Amino acid sequence: MNRTRPTRDVYDAVADPTRRKLLRLLAEAEEMPLHELTAQFQMGRTAVSKHLAILKEADLVADRKVGRETRYRLNAIPLKEIQDWVSFYEGFWKERIVKLNFLLEEQKMKSDVSLDFQFTSSIEQVWNALTDSVMLEKWIWKNDFKPIVGHKFQFRTEPNEWWNGIVDGEVLEVDEPNKLTYTWISAGESTTITWTLKKGSDGTIHLHFDQIGFSEETKAREGAIEGAKYAWTNMCEQLKKVLEEM
């Protein structure tokens, strides 16, 4: 049997919370009489009947007489129009949420400290200064570093009233002589350091330094990140002197 064209817009019909509740009640039951539906609301039969009439006009509800009683049942087919409309915007937002998550992850992975240095020494000499324990002591601190993935080590210097003078670390990546990554854990802060070496066309060695993972508390502390940049810049000035003496 062909249905007559609805006389009311389906969106208008479901806009009212009472009518949405009626649809939910009918969705949970195969069929319900008017008196049972009315019992679910703090309003009279006449008011409920008016809401049911609007749902009927949108072809969302069908009714039938059983003796003197009118029974109602849900016709969910028109709701597909709403589902299709919502699905379109769901895809719209999913795409943007994916992009947002990507941007947030990208932002998260950006270095908290990023520095670049150039040296005229060979790439092998720079790599050796980054990985040899004796060389490291000349421009950072005493240490037991070894360029072996999984090796745990310490840098040690004179303690003071704010710091015990110890940095704990673990080697994460060794790609001689191009890349070195290790953790840098000190004073409750756990970060990751990456050194990347590239040889320029003129033979200059470009050394890029990244340090990521500072806590939000540290980032919010005035001068904390700038202080880290200053410290590493000074250390790499020492590295330059060590390389020039080789």
mmCIF file of C-alpha atoms in Angstrom:
data_model
loop_
_atom_site.group_PDB
_atom_site.id
_atom_site.type_symbol
_atom_site.label_atom_id
_atom_site.label_comp_id
_atom_site.label_asym_id
_atom_site.label_seq_id
_atom_site.Cartn_x
_atom_site.Cartn_y
_atom_site.Cartn_z
ATOM 1 C CA MET A 1 0.000 0.000 0.000
ATOM 2 C CA ASN A 2 1.455 3.393 -1.000
ATOM 3 C CA ARG A 3 1.709 5.935 1.766
ATOM 4 C CA THR A 4 0.403 9.440 1.226
ATOM 5 C CA ARG A 5 2.988 12.186 1.163
ATOM 6 C CA PRO A 6 3.690 13.477 4.723
ATOM 7 C CA THR A 7 2.144 16.865 5.414
ATOM 8 C CA ARG A 8 4.720 17.831 8.041
ATOM 9 C CA ASP A 9 8.489 18.060 7.835
ATOM 10 C CA VAL A 10 10.208 15.189 9.686
ATOM 11 C CA TYR A 11 12.728 17.593 11.249
ATOM 12 C CA ASP A 12 9.930 19.733 12.644
ATOM 13 C CA ALA A 13 8.208 16.627 13.990
ATOM 14 C CA VAL A 14 11.234 15.451 15.991
ATOM 15 C CA ALA A 15 12.245 18.925 17.187
ATOM 16 C CA ASP A 16 10.115 18.651 20.331
ATOM 17 C CA PRO A 17 11.523 16.560 23.248
ATOM 18 C CA THR A 18 8.055 15.166 24.066
ATOM 19 C CA ARG A 19 7.701 13.817 20.534
ATOM 20 C CA ARG A 20 11.194 12.378 20.639
ATOM 21 C CA LYS A 21 10.281 10.561 23.845
ATOM 22 C CA LEU A 22 7.097 9.221 22.182
ATOM 23 C CA LEU A 23 9.205 7.865 19.320
ATOM 24 C CA ARG A 24 11.579 6.197 21.777
ATOM 25 C CA LEU A 25 8.688 4.597 23.674
ATOM 26 C CA LEU A 26 7.184 3.277 20.468
ATOM 27 C CA ALA A 27 10.590 2.038 19.308
ATOM 28 C CA GLU A 28 10.842 -0.048 22.478
ATOM 29 C CA ALA A 29 7.371 -1.581 22.048
ATOM 30 C CA GLU A 30 5.702 -3.089 19.033
ATOM 31 C CA GLU A 31 2.535 -1.137 19.720
ATOM 32 C CA MET A 32 1.127 0.996 22.560
ATOM 33 C CA PRO A 33 -2.340 2.357 23.332
ATOM 34 C CA LEU A 34 -2.903 6.014 24.089
ATOM 35 C CA HIS A 35 -3.502 5.516 27.803
ATOM 36 C CA GLU A 36 -0.138 3.729 28.275
ATOM 37 C CA LEU A 37 1.688 6.471 26.406
ATOM 38 C CA THR A 38 -0.084 9.171 28.429
ATOM 39 C CA ALA A 39 1.022 7.501 31.651
ATOM 40 C CA GLN A 40 4.645 8.295 30.723
ATOM 41 C CA PHE A 41 4.057 12.072 30.752
ATOM 42 C CA GLN A 42 2.891 14.731 33.135
ATOM 43 C CA MET A 43 0.210 15.893 30.724
ATOM 44 C CA GLY A 44 -3.267 14.788 29.714
ATOM 45 C CA ARG A 45 -4.473 12.527 26.917
ATOM 46 C CA THR A 46 -5.432 15.505 24.752
ATOM 47 C CA ALA A 47 -1.914 16.974 24.839
ATOM 48 C CA VAL A 48 -0.312 13.605 24.088
ATOM 49 C CA SER A 49 -2.792 13.070 21.250
ATOM 50 C CA LYS A 50 -1.770 16.393 19.704
ATOM 51 C CA HIS A 51 1.877 15.348 19.721
ATOM 52 C CA LEU A 52 0.969 11.986 18.199
ATOM 53 C CA ALA A 53 -1.026 13.792 15.512
ATOM 54 C CA ILE A 54 2.083 15.804 14.540
ATOM 55 C CA LEU A 55 4.116 12.606 14.347
ATOM 56 C CA LYS A 56 1.407 11.067 12.166
ATOM 57 C CA GLU A 57 1.530 14.064 9.838
ATOM 58 C CA ALA A 58 5.231 13.380 9.354
ATOM 59 C CA ASP A 59 4.444 9.698 8.731
ATOM 60 C CA LEU A 60 6.510 8.729 11.780
ATOM 61 C CA VAL A 61 3.593 7.111 13.602
ATOM 62 C CA ALA A 62 0.735 4.912 12.400
ATOM 63 C CA ASP A 63 -2.373 4.064 14.369
ATOM 64 C CA ARG A 64 -5.195 1.563 14.293
ATOM 65 C CA LYS A 65 -8.431 1.018 16.150
ATOM 66 C CA VAL A 66 -8.807 -2.016 18.358
ATOM 67 C CA GLY A 67 -12.377 -1.830 19.625
ATOM 68 C CA ARG A 68 -12.726 1.560 21.297
ATOM 69 C CA GLU A 69 -8.952 1.814 21.816
ATOM 70 C CA THR A 70 -6.436 3.509 19.506
ATOM 71 C CA ARG A 71 -3.066 1.834 19.330
ATOM 72 C CA TYR A 72 0.078 3.461 17.964
ATOM 73 C CA ARG A 73 3.221 2.069 16.394
ATOM 74 C CA LEU A 74 6.445 3.558 15.064
ATOM 75 C CA ASN A 75 7.213 3.980 11.368
ATOM 76 C CA ALA A 76 10.971 4.619 11.344
ATOM 77 C CA ILE A 77 11.409 4.930 7.562
ATOM 78 C CA PRO A 78 11.220 8.775 7.470
ATOM 79 C CA LEU A 79 13.963 8.923 10.104
ATOM 80 C CA LYS A 80 16.416 7.748 7.447
ATOM 81 C CA GLU A 81 16.319 11.269 6.047
ATOM 82 C CA ILE A 82 17.677 12.543 9.363
ATOM 83 C CA GLN A 83 20.174 9.703 9.552
ATOM 84 C CA ASP A 84 21.500 10.553 6.082
ATOM 85 C CA TRP A 85 21.752 14.228 6.996
ATOM 86 C CA VAL A 86 23.571 13.485 10.255
ATOM 87 C CA SER A 87 25.835 10.951 8.521
ATOM 88 C CA PHE A 88 26.961 13.583 6.045
ATOM 89 C CA TYR A 89 28.037 15.944 8.813
ATOM 90 C CA GLU A 90 29.452 13.064 10.839
ATOM 91 C CA GLY A 91 31.841 12.407 7.964
ATOM 92 C CA PHE A 92 32.533 16.120 7.756
ATOM 93 C CA TRP A 93 33.507 16.298 11.418
ATOM 94 C CA LYS A 94 35.383 12.995 11.437
ATOM 95 C CA GLU A 95 37.611 14.301 8.669
ATOM 96 C CA ARG A 96 38.288 17.473 10.616
ATOM 97 C CA ILE A 97 38.823 15.603 13.885
ATOM 98 C CA VAL A 98 41.424 13.441 12.135
ATOM 99 C CA LYS A 99 43.137 16.580 10.849
ATOM 100 C CA LEU A 100 42.961 18.171 14.297
ATOM 101 C CA ASN A 101 44.468 15.085 15.947
ATOM 102 C CA PHE A 102 47.213 15.070 13.324
ATOM 103 C CA LEU A 103 48.007 18.730 13.998
ATOM 104 C CA LEU A 104 47.978 18.152 17.759
ATOM 105 C CA GLU A 105 50.322 15.176 17.433
ATOM 106 C CA GLU A 106 52.531 17.174 15.096
ATOM 107 C CA GLN A 107 52.607 20.017 17.583
ATOM 108 C CA LYS A 108 53.297 17.566 20.389
ATOM 109 C CA MET A 109 56.258 16.129 18.499
ATOM 110 C CA LYS A 110 57.764 19.530 17.755
ATOM 111 C CA SER A 111 60.984 20.087 19.636
ATOM 112 C CA ASP A 112 60.854 22.068 22.825
ATOM 113 C CA VAL A 113 64.488 22.974 22.169
ATOM 114 C CA SER A 114 65.819 23.023 18.616
ATOM 115 C CA LEU A 115 69.316 24.264 17.765
ATOM 116 C CA ASP A 116 71.664 24.134 14.786
ATOM 117 C CA PHE A 117 75.462 24.209 14.721
ATOM 118 C CA GLN A 118 78.106 24.022 12.006
ATOM 119 C CA PHE A 119 81.604 22.568 12.255
ATOM 120 C CA THR A 120 84.544 22.343 9.876
ATOM 121 C CA SER A 121 85.738 19.053 11.379
ATOM 122 C CA SER A 122 84.961 15.756 9.649
ATOM 123 C CA ILE A 123 81.660 14.024 10.322
ATOM 124 C CA GLU A 124 83.589 11.174 11.934
ATOM 125 C CA GLN A 125 85.252 13.577 14.369
ATOM 126 C CA VAL A 126 81.941 15.189 15.316
ATOM 127 C CA TRP A 127 80.344 11.775 15.799
ATOM 128 C CA ASN A 128 83.242 10.701 17.995
ATOM 129 C CA ALA A 129 82.845 13.826 20.144
ATOM 130 C CA LEU A 130 79.148 12.978 20.593
ATOM 131 C CA THR A 131 79.672 9.331 21.504
ATOM 132 C CA ASP A 132 83.093 8.809 23.078
ATOM 133 C CA SER A 133 82.986 8.971 26.881
ATOM 134 C CA VAL A 134 86.365 10.715 27.181
ATOM 135 C CA MET A 135 85.423 13.305 24.558
ATOM 136 C CA LEU A 136 82.012 13.912 26.131
ATOM 137 C CA GLU A 137 83.642 14.721 29.453
ATOM 138 C CA LYS A 138 85.530 17.577 27.787
ATOM 139 C CA TRP A 139 82.388 19.463 26.732
ATOM 140 C CA ILE A 140 79.558 18.065 28.905
ATOM 141 C CA TRP A 141 80.387 16.189 32.151
ATOM 142 C CA LYS A 142 81.904 12.994 33.490
ATOM 143 C CA ASN A 143 79.997 10.001 32.199
ATOM 144 C CA ASP A 144 79.900 6.304 31.383
ATOM 145 C CA PHE A 145 78.244 6.747 27.976
ATOM 146 C CA LYS A 146 78.438 4.053 25.279
ATOM 147 C CA PRO A 147 76.800 4.334 21.832
ATOM 148 C CA ILE A 148 74.916 1.066 22.223
ATOM 149 C CA VAL A 149 71.121 0.889 22.020
ATOM 150 C CA GLY A 150 69.731 0.010 25.440
ATOM 151 C CA HIS A 151 72.841 1.136 27.314
ATOM 152 C CA LYS A 152 71.996 3.062 30.484
ATOM 153 C CA PHE A 153 74.389 5.763 31.547
ATOM 154 C CA GLN A 154 74.880 8.828 33.710
ATOM 155 C CA PHE A 155 76.327 12.291 33.309
ATOM 156 C CA ARG A 156 77.699 13.581 36.619
ATOM 157 C CA THR A 157 78.769 17.034 37.726
ATOM 158 C CA GLU A 158 79.068 18.948 40.987
ATOM 159 C CA PRO A 159 75.738 19.017 42.861
ATOM 160 C CA ASN A 160 74.233 22.179 44.299
ATOM 161 C CA GLU A 161 71.423 23.038 46.694
ATOM 162 C CA TRP A 162 68.774 22.660 43.942
ATOM 163 C CA TRP A 163 70.137 19.685 41.996
ATOM 164 C CA ASN A 164 72.059 16.480 42.729
ATOM 165 C CA GLY A 165 74.245 16.920 39.634
ATOM 166 C CA ILE A 166 73.176 13.638 38.005
ATOM 167 C CA VAL A 167 71.548 13.038 34.621
ATOM 168 C CA ASP A 168 70.298 9.524 33.897
ATOM 169 C CA GLY A 169 69.928 8.340 30.329
ATOM 170 C CA GLU A 170 69.369 5.402 28.026
ATOM 171 C CA VAL A 171 70.507 5.120 24.420
ATOM 172 C CA LEU A 172 67.507 4.778 22.102
ATOM 173 C CA GLU A 173 68.954 5.003 18.592
ATOM 174 C CA VAL A 174 72.413 4.804 17.044
ATOM 175 C CA ASP A 175 72.820 5.418 13.314
ATOM 176 C CA GLU A 176 76.529 6.102 12.913
ATOM 177 C CA PRO A 177 77.482 8.756 11.915
ATOM 178 C CA ASN A 178 74.099 10.313 11.144
ATOM 179 C CA LYS A 179 71.826 10.147 14.175
ATOM 180 C CA LEU A 180 72.019 9.583 17.916
ATOM 181 C CA THR A 181 69.066 9.574 20.341
ATOM 182 C CA TYR A 182 68.964 9.091 24.088
ATOM 183 C CA THR A 183 66.870 10.002 27.096
ATOM 184 C CA TRP A 184 67.894 12.798 29.419
ATOM 185 C CA ILE A 185 66.347 12.432 32.875
ATOM 186 C CA SER A 186 67.167 14.897 35.594
ATOM 187 C CA ALA A 187 65.436 16.692 38.482
ATOM 188 C CA GLY A 188 62.196 14.830 37.827
ATOM 189 C CA GLU A 189 62.112 15.859 34.147
ATOM 190 C CA SER A 190 62.300 13.183 31.446
ATOM 191 C CA THR A 191 63.163 14.379 27.941
ATOM 192 C CA THR A 192 64.619 12.901 24.774
ATOM 193 C CA ILE A 193 67.644 14.275 22.957
ATOM 194 C CA THR A 194 68.420 13.694 19.296
ATOM 195 C CA TRP A 195 71.585 14.700 17.466
ATOM 196 C CA THR A 196 71.393 14.664 13.662
ATOM 197 C CA LEU A 197 74.515 15.079 11.525
ATOM 198 C CA LYS A 198 74.640 16.018 7.832
ATOM 199 C CA LYS A 199 77.548 16.853 5.586
ATOM 200 C CA GLY A 200 77.061 19.905 3.392
ATOM 201 C CA SER A 201 78.230 20.215 -0.210
ATOM 202 C CA ASP A 202 81.117 22.402 0.984
ATOM 203 C CA GLY A 203 82.184 19.797 3.547
ATOM 204 C CA THR A 204 80.701 21.662 6.516
ATOM 205 C CA ILE A 205 79.104 19.403 9.114
ATOM 206 C CA HIS A 206 75.627 20.522 10.109
ATOM 207 C CA LEU A 207 74.672 19.343 13.576
ATOM 208 C CA HIS A 208 71.019 19.625 14.552
ATOM 209 C CA PHE A 209 69.942 19.271 18.187
ATOM 210 C CA ASP A 210 66.399 18.449 19.374
ATOM 211 C CA GLN A 211 65.153 18.061 22.927
ATOM 212 C CA ILE A 212 61.511 17.076 23.402
ATOM 213 C CA GLY A 213 59.266 15.951 26.239
ATOM 214 C CA PHE A 214 59.404 18.802 28.731
ATOM 215 C CA SER A 215 56.394 18.759 31.050
ATOM 216 C CA GLU A 216 53.696 21.395 30.668
ATOM 217 C CA GLU A 217 54.677 22.696 34.080
ATOM 218 C CA THR A 218 58.241 23.276 32.901
ATOM 219 C CA LYS A 219 57.093 24.880 29.643
ATOM 220 C CA ALA A 220 54.887 27.250 31.615
ATOM 221 C CA ARG A 221 57.740 28.235 33.910
ATOM 222 C CA GLU A 222 59.160 31.537 32.764
ATOM 223 C CA GLY A 223 62.609 31.173 31.230
ATOM 224 C CA ALA A 224 62.814 27.370 31.600
ATOM 225 C CA ILE A 225 62.989 26.496 27.898
ATOM 226 C CA GLU A 226 65.178 29.501 27.114
ATOM 227 C CA GLY A 227 67.441 28.369 29.925
ATOM 228 C CA ALA A 228 67.789 24.935 28.337
ATOM 229 C CA LYS A 229 68.617 26.529 24.969
ATOM 230 C CA TYR A 230 71.231 28.714 26.611
ATOM 231 C CA ALA A 231 72.829 25.744 28.407
ATOM 232 C CA TRP A 232 73.041 23.609 25.263
ATOM 233 C CA THR A 233 74.362 26.517 23.200
ATOM 234 C CA ASN A 234 77.170 26.992 25.721
ATOM 235 C CA MET A 235 77.938 23.265 25.732
ATOM 236 C CA CYS A 236 78.139 23.214 21.950
ATOM 237 C CA GLU A 237 80.492 26.194 22.044
ATOM 238 C CA GLN A 238 82.689 23.986 24.211
ATOM 239 C CA LEU A 239 82.244 21.187 21.682
ATOM 240 C CA LYS A 240 83.473 23.500 18.940
ATOM 241 C CA LYS A 241 86.621 24.253 20.936
ATOM 242 C CA VAL A 242 87.199 20.541 21.567
ATOM 243 C CA LEU A 243 86.885 19.794 17.856
ATOM 244 C CA GLU A 244 89.260 22.612 16.914
ATOM 245 C CA GLU A 245 91.870 21.144 19.247
ATOM 246 C CA MET A 246 91.693 17.697 17.647
#
